[in-house]
Amino acid sequence: MSSPYFSPLLSRFDWLDHAFMAAGERPAAGTRYNQQRHSARVILDVDALPVKSQDADGLIGTGQDAVAIYTADCLPILLADSRQQQVAAVHGGLKGILGGVLINAITHLCERGATPDSLFIAIGPAIGPCCYELGQDVIDRAEQDDPHHLAALMSWSATPWPNPASVRSQAQGTTAGVWFDLPLLAKRIALRAGVPEEQIELSQICTYCMAEEQASYRRNSHVQQGYQQRFSWIARR
């Protein structure tokens, strides 16, 4: 993968544009994004200037300017509200997802006139359960400190899921831990919030073993080939 990924789900709407850009590509001038801290904070685009002046991991678009997030292995999540024609971008690392960043984004959109059944959510390229190893201690802490009651939604395996679509070797275990499915956790959070399943899309592109070589922070920590941020953006036309 060396070109942008476009969500089939979001591409059906003629009132918005979006892209999950290739690693290293920069968004257009005027795009708004925050300083990301793996937090649960979600803000409006009117509060996001100058760029990276705010610490937040979710951004709701109220005007015509694109809102964006940047990732390496974390979840890039783009949301569209067909009722009010709102858009949002969420950076979803494990800490932020467990802390409630996606929950907060859905809540804020609904407070502004969306309903769960008017939301369409696309989760772009991110590390998959084929390559995302976590220590068992991380799982134990997440289950103990669980303010949003997400433990029952988490999915992991003692062995990595085989990925027949991989274009390079999957990650090798280094912690004798578990292999975690972060995209599925985000999907289940959205389902629990009332978003219809057919309105939630997972790209199924693993940044470690399927995307361009410098797309994965974790892969770089294993093979030292460098990594570059991936910007994902969405805008109303």
CSV table of C-alpha atoms in Angstrom, one decimal:
chain,number,residue,atom,x,y,z
A,1,MET,CA,0.0,0.0,0.0
A,2,SER,CA,1.6,3.3,-1.1
A,3,SER,CA,-1.4,5.3,-2.1
A,4,PRO,CA,-4.3,6.7,0.0
A,5,TYR,CA,-6.9,4.3,1.2
A,6,PHE,CA,-10.5,5.4,0.7
A,7,SER,CA,-13.3,3.9,2.7
A,8,PRO,CA,-16.1,2.4,0.6
A,9,LEU,CA,-18.5,3.2,3.4
A,10,LEU,CA,-17.7,6.9,3.5
A,11,SER,CA,-17.2,7.2,-0.3
A,12,ARG,CA,-21.0,6.7,-0.7
A,13,PHE,CA,-21.6,10.3,0.6
A,14,ASP,CA,-21.4,13.1,-1.9
A,15,TRP,CA,-21.2,15.8,0.8
A,16,LEU,CA,-17.8,14.8,2.2
A,17,ASP,CA,-14.2,14.0,1.2
A,18,HIS,CA,-11.8,11.9,3.1
A,19,ALA,CA,-8.6,9.9,2.9
A,20,PHE,CA,-6.4,7.6,4.9
A,21,MET,CA,-3.1,8.9,3.5
A,22,ALA,CA,0.0,6.9,2.9
A,23,ALA,CA,2.7,7.1,5.5
A,24,GLY,CA,4.8,10.2,5.0
A,25,GLU,CA,2.2,12.2,3.0
A,26,ARG,CA,1.1,15.5,4.4
A,27,PRO,CA,-2.5,16.8,4.4
A,28,ALA,CA,-3.5,19.9,2.5
A,29,ALA,CA,-2.9,23.4,3.9
A,30,GLY,CA,-5.7,24.5,6.3
A,31,THR,CA,-6.2,21.0,7.7
A,32,ARG,CA,-6.8,21.1,11.4
A,33,TYR,CA,-5.3,18.6,13.9
A,34,ASN,CA,-4.2,18.5,17.5
A,35,GLN,CA,-1.2,17.5,19.6
A,36,GLN,CA,-2.1,13.9,20.4
A,37,ARG,CA,-1.5,12.6,23.9
A,38,HIS,CA,-3.4,9.2,23.9
A,39,SER,CA,-6.1,11.0,25.8
A,40,ALA,CA,-9.9,10.8,25.7
A,41,ARG,CA,-10.3,14.5,25.0
A,42,VAL,CA,-12.4,15.5,21.9
A,43,ILE,CA,-12.7,19.1,20.8
A,44,LEU,CA,-14.3,21.2,18.1
A,45,ASP,CA,-12.3,22.4,15.1
A,46,VAL,CA,-12.9,26.0,16.1
A,47,ASP,CA,-10.8,25.4,19.2
A,48,ALA,CA,-8.0,23.7,17.3
A,49,LEU,CA,-6.1,26.7,15.9
A,50,PRO,CA,-3.3,27.1,15.6
A,51,VAL,CA,-2.5,23.6,14.5
A,52,LYS,CA,-1.3,21.4,17.4
A,53,SER,CA,-2.0,24.1,19.9
A,54,GLN,CA,-4.4,21.8,21.8
A,55,ASP,CA,-3.9,18.5,23.5
A,56,ALA,CA,-6.7,16.3,22.2
A,57,ASP,CA,-7.2,13.0,20.4
A,58,GLY,CA,-10.5,13.7,18.8
A,59,LEU,CA,-11.6,16.5,16.5
A,60,ILE,CA,-15.1,17.4,15.3
A,61,GLY,CA,-15.5,19.4,12.1
A,62,THR,CA,-18.0,22.3,12.2
A,63,GLY,CA,-16.9,24.1,9.0
A,64,GLN,CA,-15.4,23.3,5.6
A,65,ASP,CA,-11.8,22.8,6.7
A,66,ALA,CA,-10.6,19.2,7.0
A,67,VAL,CA,-10.0,17.7,10.4
A,68,ALA,CA,-7.3,15.1,10.7
A,69,ILE,CA,-5.3,12.8,13.0
A,70,TYR,CA,-2.0,11.1,12.6
A,71,THR,CA,-1.1,7.6,13.4
A,72,ALA,CA,1.6,4.9,13.0
A,73,ASP,CA,0.0,1.8,14.4
A,74,CYS,CA,-2.9,3.3,16.4
A,75,LEU,CA,-6.5,3.4,15.0
A,76,PRO,CA,-7.3,6.2,12.6
A,77,ILE,CA,-11.1,6.6,12.9
A,78,LEU,CA,-13.2,8.8,10.7
A,79,LEU,CA,-16.8,9.5,11.5
A,80,ALA,CA,-19.6,11.0,9.4
A,81,ASP,CA,-23.1,11.9,10.6
A,82,SER,CA,-25.7,11.7,7.8
A,83,ARG,CA,-28.3,13.6,9.8
A,84,GLN,CA,-26.4,16.9,10.5
A,85,GLN,CA,-23.6,16.3,8.0
A,86,GLN,CA,-21.0,16.4,10.8
A,87,VAL,CA,-17.6,14.9,10.5
A,88,ALA,CA,-14.9,13.9,13.0
A,89,ALA,CA,-11.5,12.3,13.3
A,90,VAL,CA,-10.3,10.2,16.2
A,91,HIS,CA,-6.8,8.9,17.1
A,92,GLY,CA,-7.3,5.6,18.9
A,93,GLY,CA,-4.4,4.1,20.6
A,94,LEU,CA,-5.0,1.5,23.3
A,95,LYS,CA,-4.8,4.0,26.1
A,96,GLY,CA,-7.1,6.5,24.4
A,97,ILE,CA,-9.7,3.8,23.4
A,98,LEU,CA,-9.8,2.4,26.9
A,99,GLY,CA,-10.0,5.9,28.3
A,100,GLY,CA,-13.1,6.7,26.2
A,101,VAL,CA,-11.9,8.8,23.2
A,102,LEU,CA,-14.3,7.0,20.8
A,103,ILE,CA,-17.1,7.0,23.3
A,104,ASN,CA,-16.6,10.7,23.8
A,105,ALA,CA,-16.6,11.4,20.1
A,106,ILE,CA,-19.8,9.6,19.6
A,107,THR,CA,-21.4,11.3,22.6
A,108,HIS,CA,-20.3,14.8,21.4
A,109,LEU,CA,-21.7,14.2,17.9
A,110,CYS,CA,-25.0,13.0,19.3
A,111,GLU,CA,-25.1,16.1,21.6
A,112,ARG,CA,-24.8,18.2,18.4
A,113,GLY,CA,-27.8,16.5,16.7
A,114,ALA,CA,-26.5,13.1,15.4
A,115,THR,CA,-28.2,9.8,16.5
A,116,PRO,CA,-26.3,6.5,16.7
A,117,ASP,CA,-28.1,5.2,13.6
A,118,SER,CA,-27.0,8.3,11.6
A,119,LEU,CA,-23.3,7.6,12.3
A,120,PHE,CA,-21.0,6.0,9.8
A,121,ILE,CA,-17.6,5.0,11.1
A,122,ALA,CA,-14.5,3.9,9.1
A,123,ILE,CA,-11.4,2.5,10.9
A,124,GLY,CA,-8.4,2.7,8.6
A,125,PRO,CA,-5.0,1.0,8.5
A,126,ALA,CA,-3.7,0.1,11.9
A,127,ILE,CA,-1.8,-2.7,13.6
A,128,GLY,CA,-3.9,-5.9,13.6
A,129,PRO,CA,-4.2,-8.9,15.9
A,130,CYS,CA,-1.8,-10.7,13.6
A,131,CYS,CA,1.0,-8.4,14.8
A,132,TYR,CA,-0.1,-6.5,18.0
A,133,GLU,CA,1.4,-8.3,21.0
A,134,LEU,CA,0.7,-7.0,24.6
A,135,GLY,CA,2.1,-8.2,27.8
A,136,GLN,CA,-0.4,-10.0,30.0
A,137,ASP,CA,0.2,-7.3,32.6
A,138,VAL,CA,-1.3,-4.7,30.2
A,139,ILE,CA,-4.5,-6.8,29.9
A,140,ASP,CA,-4.7,-7.3,33.7
A,141,ARG,CA,-4.4,-3.5,34.3
A,142,ALA,CA,-7.0,-2.8,31.7
A,143,GLU,CA,-9.4,-5.2,33.3
A,144,GLN,CA,-8.8,-3.8,36.7
A,145,ASP,CA,-8.9,-0.1,35.8
A,146,ASP,CA,-12.0,-0.1,33.5
A,147,PRO,CA,-14.0,3.1,33.9
A,148,HIS,CA,-16.1,2.5,30.8
A,149,HIS,CA,-16.7,-1.2,31.4
A,150,LEU,CA,-14.9,-2.4,28.3
A,151,ALA,CA,-13.3,-5.6,29.6
A,152,ALA,CA,-16.1,-7.7,28.1
A,153,LEU,CA,-15.5,-6.2,24.7
A,154,MET,CA,-11.8,-6.9,24.5
A,155,SER,CA,-10.5,-9.7,22.3
A,156,TRP,CA,-7.1,-11.4,22.4
A,157,SER,CA,-5.5,-14.7,21.7
A,158,ALA,CA,-2.5,-16.6,23.1
A,159,THR,CA,-1.2,-16.9,19.5
A,160,PRO,CA,-1.2,-14.3,16.7
A,161,TRP,CA,-4.0,-14.6,14.1
A,162,PRO,CA,-2.5,-15.8,10.8
A,163,ASN,CA,-2.9,-13.1,8.2
A,164,PRO,CA,-3.0,-14.6,4.7
A,165,ALA,CA,-3.0,-11.1,3.2
A,166,SER,CA,0.3,-10.1,4.7
A,167,VAL,CA,3.0,-8.9,2.3
A,168,ARG,CA,5.9,-9.3,4.8
A,169,SER,CA,6.5,-11.3,7.9
A,170,GLN,CA,4.1,-10.9,10.8
A,171,ALA,CA,5.5,-9.7,14.1
A,172,GLN,CA,7.3,-12.2,16.3
A,173,GLY,CA,6.5,-12.5,20.0
A,174,THR,CA,8.8,-10.8,22.4
A,175,THR,CA,6.9,-10.7,25.7
A,176,ALA,CA,5.2,-14.1,25.9
A,177,GLY,CA,2.0,-12.0,26.1
A,178,VAL,CA,-1.2,-12.0,24.1
A,179,TRP,CA,-2.2,-10.8,20.6
A,180,PHE,CA,-4.8,-8.1,20.9
A,181,ASP,CA,-7.5,-7.0,18.4
A,182,LEU,CA,-7.7,-3.2,18.8
A,183,PRO,CA,-9.9,-2.6,15.7
A,184,LEU,CA,-12.5,-5.1,17.0
A,185,LEU,CA,-12.6,-3.4,20.3
A,186,ALA,CA,-13.4,0.0,18.6
A,187,LYS,CA,-16.1,-1.7,16.5
A,188,ARG,CA,-17.7,-3.3,19.6
A,189,ILE,CA,-17.6,0.1,21.4
A,190,ALA,CA,-19.5,1.7,18.5
A,191,LEU,CA,-22.0,-1.3,18.4
A,192,ARG,CA,-22.6,-0.9,22.1
A,193,ALA,CA,-23.3,2.8,21.5
A,194,GLY,CA,-26.0,1.9,19.1
A,195,VAL,CA,-24.3,2.3,15.7
A,196,PRO,CA,-25.6,-0.3,13.3
A,197,GLU,CA,-23.0,-2.9,12.4
A,198,GLU,CA,-23.4,-2.3,8.6
A,199,GLN,CA,-22.3,1.3,9.3
A,200,ILE,CA,-19.0,0.4,10.9
A,201,GLU,CA,-16.1,-0.5,8.5
A,202,LEU,CA,-12.7,-2.0,9.3
A,203,SER,CA,-10.1,-1.6,6.6
A,204,GLN,CA,-8.4,-4.9,7.6
A,205,ILE,CA,-5.0,-3.4,6.6
A,206,CYS,CA,-2.3,-4.1,9.2
A,207,THR,CA,0.3,-1.4,9.3
A,208,TYR,CA,2.9,-3.9,10.4
A,209,CYS,CA,2.6,-6.6,7.8
A,210,MET,CA,0.5,-5.2,5.0
A,211,ALA,CA,1.0,-1.4,4.6
A,212,GLU,CA,4.0,0.4,3.2
A,213,GLU,CA,7.3,-0.5,4.9
A,214,GLN,CA,7.6,2.7,7.0
A,215,ALA,CA,4.0,2.7,8.2
A,216,SER,CA,4.6,0.9,11.5
A,217,TYR,CA,6.2,2.3,14.7
A,218,ARG,CA,6.3,-1.2,16.2
A,219,ARG,CA,7.9,-2.7,13.1
A,220,ASN,CA,10.6,0.0,13.2
A,221,SER,CA,11.3,-1.0,16.8
A,222,HIS,CA,11.9,-4.5,15.6
A,223,VAL,CA,13.8,-4.0,12.3
A,224,GLN,CA,15.0,-0.4,12.4
A,225,GLN,CA,13.8,0.7,8.9
A,226,GLY,CA,12.2,3.9,10.1
A,227,TYR,CA,8.6,5.0,10.2
A,228,GLN,CA,6.6,8.0,9.1
A,229,GLN,CA,3.3,9.3,10.4
A,230,ARG,CA,0.1,8.6,8.5
A,231,PHE,CA,-2.5,11.4,8.3
A,232,SER,CA,-6.2,10.6,8.0
A,233,TRP,CA,-8.6,13.4,7.3
A,234,ILE,CA,-12.3,14.1,6.6
A,235,ALA,CA,-14.1,17.2,5.5
A,236,ARG,CA,-17.5,18.5,4.4
A,237,ARG,CA,-17.7,19.7,0.8
